[in-house]
Amino acid sequence: MHFKIEKTGARTWDEAHLKKLFSEGFPEFITADRLVKKYIGRVREFFADMDLMLVDEDGVPVASGWGVPIRWDGRPASLPSGYTEALVRAVEGHEQGVAPDTLVICGAIVTPSLKGRGLAGETLMALRAAAKEAGWDRVIAPVRPTAKARYPLTPIETYMHWAREDGSSLDPWIRTHERLGATLLSAAPASQTMTGTVAEWERWTGLVFPESGDYVVPEGLALLHIDRESDEGVYREPNVWMRHCWRRSRGATARAGEGPPVRAAPCRAVLCRVAQPKSTSLHIR
């Protein structure tokens, strides 16, 4: 099967196709990041060129990914705190006329029935190519480790280094990035902060929170803290910053899901979280 890349805003998409693409979303509470809500409209407006669709031979969208450009000096210490701050830095940098040099890959999603065929990797590579075409030296990604929900008590700083016997990451989404030549850069223990009332959290999770304290919630990568006195629940989601080099070692596998992790060749360029649907025109993480 052959695919092509199109900008999401280039045409009107069939609603049935979009519904199928986004049929497996993320937990409902993922949209409760108040700061993201404040900036996401300007993200859509300013960075539509970095919102891409992977389309099959029949013109059906089978995967999608997007990112935002920021200025970053390449030092882990100066990274955004995570996904949300990357959006803030991108929007405010754009409004202040700061020239970007780094693409932050913010999201990727694949039609559920087509998972495991390397389409996530194809989408990430399309975003990397778009960054290169734009003249940006670096691509990074706050990766949302999908299997972390099985270990919500484990600090992300520990989890991110867990590996299988072959040396590849225990986490499948981190592993996908590894197979494209990505390496771990830094933990992002509070990449996003989701806030809501106790009633909202009970609706989002299907649980009851009879008293204040910390709770394990379905699909949560960390604990939810409930404060009944203030009628508020706060969940801070951890991610992992990863990077790729433009050049890969000879014979490296470029498609996700194929072969062992590749060894990235030494270089100075820094490259490449998966996404959750936010809307049919732009999705987050």
Short mmCIF file of C-alpha atoms in Angstrom, two decimals, residues 10-243:
data_model
loop_
_atom_site.label_atom_id
_atom_site.label_comp_id
_atom_site.label_asym_id
_atom_site.label_seq_id
_atom_site.Cartn_x
_atom_site.Cartn_y
_atom_site.Cartn_z
CA ALA A 10 -5.82 21.42 2.58
CA ARG A 11 -9.28 19.95 2.00
CA THR A 12 -12.50 18.87 3.66
CA TRP A 13 -12.35 15.33 5.02
CA ASP A 14 -15.16 12.81 5.05
CA GLU A 15 -16.64 12.79 8.56
CA ALA A 16 -16.99 9.00 8.53
CA HIS A 17 -13.28 8.63 7.75
CA LEU A 18 -12.32 11.04 10.52
CA LYS A 19 -14.59 9.26 12.98
CA LYS A 20 -12.86 5.99 12.16
CA LEU A 21 -9.40 7.52 12.46
CA PHE A 22 -10.18 9.03 15.87
CA SER A 23 -12.35 6.16 17.14
CA GLU A 24 -9.83 5.17 19.82
CA GLY A 25 -9.22 8.34 21.74
CA PHE A 26 -7.51 9.05 24.99
CA PRO A 27 -9.07 9.22 28.45
CA GLU A 28 -11.67 11.96 28.70
CA PHE A 29 -9.73 13.79 31.38
CA ILE A 30 -6.90 14.45 28.92
CA THR A 31 -8.81 17.51 27.69
CA ALA A 32 -8.95 19.09 31.18
CA ASP A 33 -5.67 20.98 30.77
CA ARG A 34 -6.80 24.58 31.27
CA LEU A 35 -3.65 26.13 29.87
CA VAL A 36 -3.92 24.08 26.68
CA LYS A 37 -7.49 25.32 26.23
CA LYS A 38 -6.20 28.88 26.48
CA TYR A 39 -3.64 28.41 23.70
CA ILE A 40 -4.99 25.69 21.40
CA GLY A 41 -6.97 28.08 19.20
CA ARG A 42 -3.86 30.06 18.35
CA VAL A 43 -1.95 26.82 17.80
CA ARG A 44 -4.48 25.86 15.13
CA GLU A 45 -4.24 29.30 13.56
CA PHE A 46 -0.47 29.75 13.59
CA PHE A 47 0.84 26.26 12.86
CA ALA A 48 -1.60 24.64 10.44
CA ASP A 49 1.31 23.76 8.12
CA MET A 50 2.59 21.32 10.75
CA ASP A 51 -0.71 19.42 10.96
CA LEU A 52 -0.43 16.50 8.52
CA MET A 53 -2.51 13.57 7.29
CA LEU A 54 -1.20 10.26 5.97
CA VAL A 55 -3.56 9.27 3.16
CA ASP A 56 -3.95 5.93 1.38
CA GLU A 57 -4.41 5.28 -2.36
CA ASP A 58 -8.17 5.89 -2.08
CA GLY A 59 -7.72 9.28 -0.43
CA VAL A 60 -8.71 7.97 3.00
CA PRO A 61 -6.81 9.38 6.00
CA VAL A 62 -5.16 6.51 7.89
CA ALA A 63 -2.91 8.43 10.29
CA SER A 64 -2.32 11.97 11.40
CA GLY A 65 0.31 13.94 13.26
CA TRP A 66 1.13 17.50 14.21
CA GLY A 67 3.66 19.67 15.94
CA VAL A 68 4.66 23.21 16.85
CA PRO A 69 7.94 25.09 16.28
CA ILE A 70 9.93 26.64 19.11
CA ARG A 71 13.36 28.09 19.63
CA TRP A 72 15.57 25.81 21.73
CA ASP A 73 19.32 25.83 22.31
CA GLY A 74 19.68 22.03 22.44
CA ARG A 75 20.34 21.80 26.18
CA PRO A 76 18.10 19.47 28.24
CA ALA A 77 18.06 22.08 31.02
CA SER A 78 16.28 24.57 28.74
CA LEU A 79 13.60 22.20 27.43
CA PRO A 80 9.96 23.14 28.01
CA SER A 81 8.57 21.40 31.09
CA GLY A 82 6.52 19.28 28.72
CA TYR A 83 3.76 19.27 26.16
CA THR A 84 1.78 22.21 27.51
CA GLU A 85 4.72 24.56 27.93
CA ALA A 86 5.86 23.68 24.40
CA LEU A 87 2.53 25.01 23.08
CA VAL A 88 2.86 28.15 25.19
CA ARG A 89 6.43 28.75 24.04
CA ALA A 90 5.48 28.18 20.40
CA VAL A 91 2.52 30.58 20.45
CA GLU A 92 4.25 33.31 22.43
CA GLY A 93 7.42 32.97 20.38
CA HIS A 94 5.39 33.36 17.19
CA GLU A 95 3.63 36.45 18.53
CA GLN A 96 6.96 37.98 19.59
CA GLY A 97 8.63 37.26 16.25
CA VAL A 98 11.12 34.75 17.64
CA ALA A 99 12.54 32.62 14.82
CA PRO A 100 12.07 28.90 15.63
CA ASP A 101 14.75 26.28 15.09
CA THR A 102 13.11 23.19 16.62
CA LEU A 103 9.95 21.23 15.88
CA VAL A 104 8.12 19.70 18.83
CA ILE A 105 6.11 16.70 17.65
CA CYS A 106 2.94 16.97 19.73
CA GLY A 107 0.80 14.17 18.43
CA ALA A 108 0.28 11.21 16.18
CA ILE A 109 -2.65 8.84 15.81
CA VAL A 110 -3.37 5.82 13.59
CA THR A 111 -6.64 4.23 12.51
CA PRO A 112 -7.11 1.42 15.06
CA SER A 113 -7.52 -1.37 12.48
CA LEU A 114 -4.21 -0.38 10.86
CA LYS A 115 -2.05 -0.29 13.96
CA GLY A 116 1.12 -2.36 13.85
CA ARG A 117 1.82 -1.62 10.18
CA GLY A 118 4.38 1.11 10.69
CA LEU A 119 2.03 4.02 10.01
CA ALA A 120 2.93 5.78 13.25
CA GLY A 121 6.56 5.71 12.19
CA GLU A 122 5.67 6.99 8.72
CA THR A 123 3.80 9.89 10.32
CA LEU A 124 6.70 10.77 12.60
CA MET A 125 9.10 10.69 9.65
CA ALA A 126 6.77 12.98 7.66
CA LEU A 127 6.90 15.50 10.48
CA ARG A 128 10.67 15.23 10.64
CA ALA A 129 10.82 15.85 6.90
CA ALA A 130 8.58 18.90 7.28
CA ALA A 131 10.94 20.26 9.93
CA LYS A 132 13.92 19.72 7.69
CA GLU A 133 12.15 21.44 4.78
CA ALA A 134 11.38 24.39 7.06
CA GLY A 135 15.08 24.66 7.89
CA TRP A 136 14.75 23.76 11.55
CA ASP A 137 17.80 22.03 13.01
CA ARG A 138 16.06 20.01 15.68
CA VAL A 139 12.98 17.84 16.29
CA ILE A 140 12.00 16.70 19.77
CA ALA A 141 8.92 15.01 21.20
CA PRO A 142 7.31 14.77 24.65
CA VAL A 143 6.39 11.11 24.32
CA ARG A 144 3.33 9.83 26.20
CA PRO A 145 4.46 6.35 27.35
CA THR A 146 1.39 4.26 26.68
CA ALA A 147 2.16 1.37 29.05
CA LYS A 148 2.95 3.66 31.99
CA ALA A 149 -0.73 3.38 33.01
CA ARG A 150 0.10 -0.14 34.26
CA TYR A 151 2.64 1.35 36.67
CA PRO A 152 1.12 4.59 38.00
CA LEU A 153 3.13 4.44 41.25
CA THR A 154 6.49 4.25 39.48
CA PRO A 155 8.27 7.59 38.94
CA ILE A 156 8.68 8.46 35.26
CA GLU A 157 12.41 8.94 35.88
CA THR A 158 12.57 5.21 36.70
CA TYR A 159 10.03 3.92 34.19
CA MET A 160 11.65 5.60 31.20
CA HIS A 161 14.76 3.44 31.63
CA TRP A 162 13.00 0.08 31.94
CA ALA A 163 14.09 -2.19 29.09
CA ARG A 164 13.35 -5.60 27.58
CA GLU A 165 15.94 -8.35 27.27
CA ASP A 166 16.99 -7.08 23.83
CA GLY A 167 17.79 -3.67 25.30
CA SER A 168 14.83 -1.84 23.76
CA SER A 169 12.38 0.09 25.88
CA LEU A 170 9.71 -1.77 27.78
CA ASP A 171 7.22 0.88 26.69
CA PRO A 172 5.86 0.32 23.16
CA TRP A 173 5.56 3.99 22.20
CA ILE A 174 9.03 4.85 23.43
CA ARG A 175 10.17 1.77 21.52
CA THR A 176 8.58 3.05 18.31
CA HIS A 177 10.63 6.22 18.59
CA GLU A 178 13.75 4.18 19.33
CA ARG A 179 13.27 2.20 16.13
CA LEU A 180 13.37 5.49 14.25
CA GLY A 181 16.70 6.35 15.85
CA ALA A 182 15.39 8.30 18.84
CA THR A 183 17.14 8.46 22.18
CA LEU A 184 15.96 9.44 25.64
CA LEU A 185 16.59 13.07 26.48
CA SER A 186 14.87 13.92 29.76
CA ALA A 187 11.90 13.10 31.95
CA ALA A 188 8.92 15.47 31.92
CA PRO A 189 7.15 14.57 35.18
CA ALA A 190 4.50 17.30 34.80
CA SER A 191 4.09 17.54 31.05
CA GLN A 192 0.41 18.39 31.47
CA THR A 193 -1.78 19.34 34.42
CA MET A 194 -5.46 18.39 34.32
CA THR A 195 -7.82 20.04 36.80
CA GLY A 196 -11.49 19.52 37.52
CA THR A 197 -14.12 19.32 40.23
CA VAL A 198 -14.65 16.10 42.15
CA ALA A 199 -17.87 15.51 40.22
CA GLU A 200 -16.07 15.99 36.92
CA TRP A 201 -13.35 13.52 37.87
CA GLU A 202 -15.97 10.99 38.95
CA ARG A 203 -17.65 11.37 35.56
CA TRP A 204 -14.37 11.19 33.62
CA THR A 205 -13.10 8.10 35.42
CA GLY A 206 -16.26 6.24 36.43
CA LEU A 207 -14.98 6.11 40.01
CA VAL A 208 -16.21 7.54 43.32
CA PHE A 209 -13.86 9.61 45.48
CA PRO A 210 -15.39 9.60 48.99
CA GLU A 211 -12.48 11.36 50.69
CA SER A 212 -9.40 13.43 49.97
CA GLY A 213 -6.26 11.61 48.93
CA ASP A 214 -4.39 10.08 45.99
CA TYR A 215 -6.11 7.65 43.64
CA VAL A 216 -5.18 5.32 40.81
CA VAL A 217 -7.49 6.10 37.87
CA PRO A 218 -8.13 4.16 34.65
CA GLU A 219 -5.59 5.07 31.94
CA GLY A 220 -3.81 7.47 34.26
CA LEU A 221 -0.02 7.47 34.04
CA ALA A 222 0.26 8.90 37.56
CA LEU A 223 -1.96 9.38 40.60
CA LEU A 224 -4.91 11.73 40.80
CA HIS A 225 -4.99 13.94 43.90
CA ILE A 226 -8.47 14.70 45.22
CA ASP A 227 -9.14 17.54 47.67
CA ARG A 228 -12.78 17.38 48.68
CA GLU A 229 -12.55 20.51 50.83
CA SER A 230 -11.64 22.63 47.80
CA ASP A 231 -13.75 20.42 45.48
CA GLU A 232 -10.82 19.89 43.14
CA GLY A 233 -8.89 17.05 41.59
CA VAL A 234 -5.46 17.55 40.04
CA TYR A 235 -3.64 15.08 37.81
CA ARG A 236 -0.13 15.76 36.50
CA GLU A 237 0.74 13.62 33.53
CA PRO A 238 4.35 12.53 32.96
CA ASN A 239 5.96 12.31 29.53
CA VAL A 240 9.46 11.55 28.27
CA TRP A 241 11.42 13.94 26.06
CA MET A 242 13.09 12.10 23.18
CA ARG A 243 15.28 13.18 20.29
#
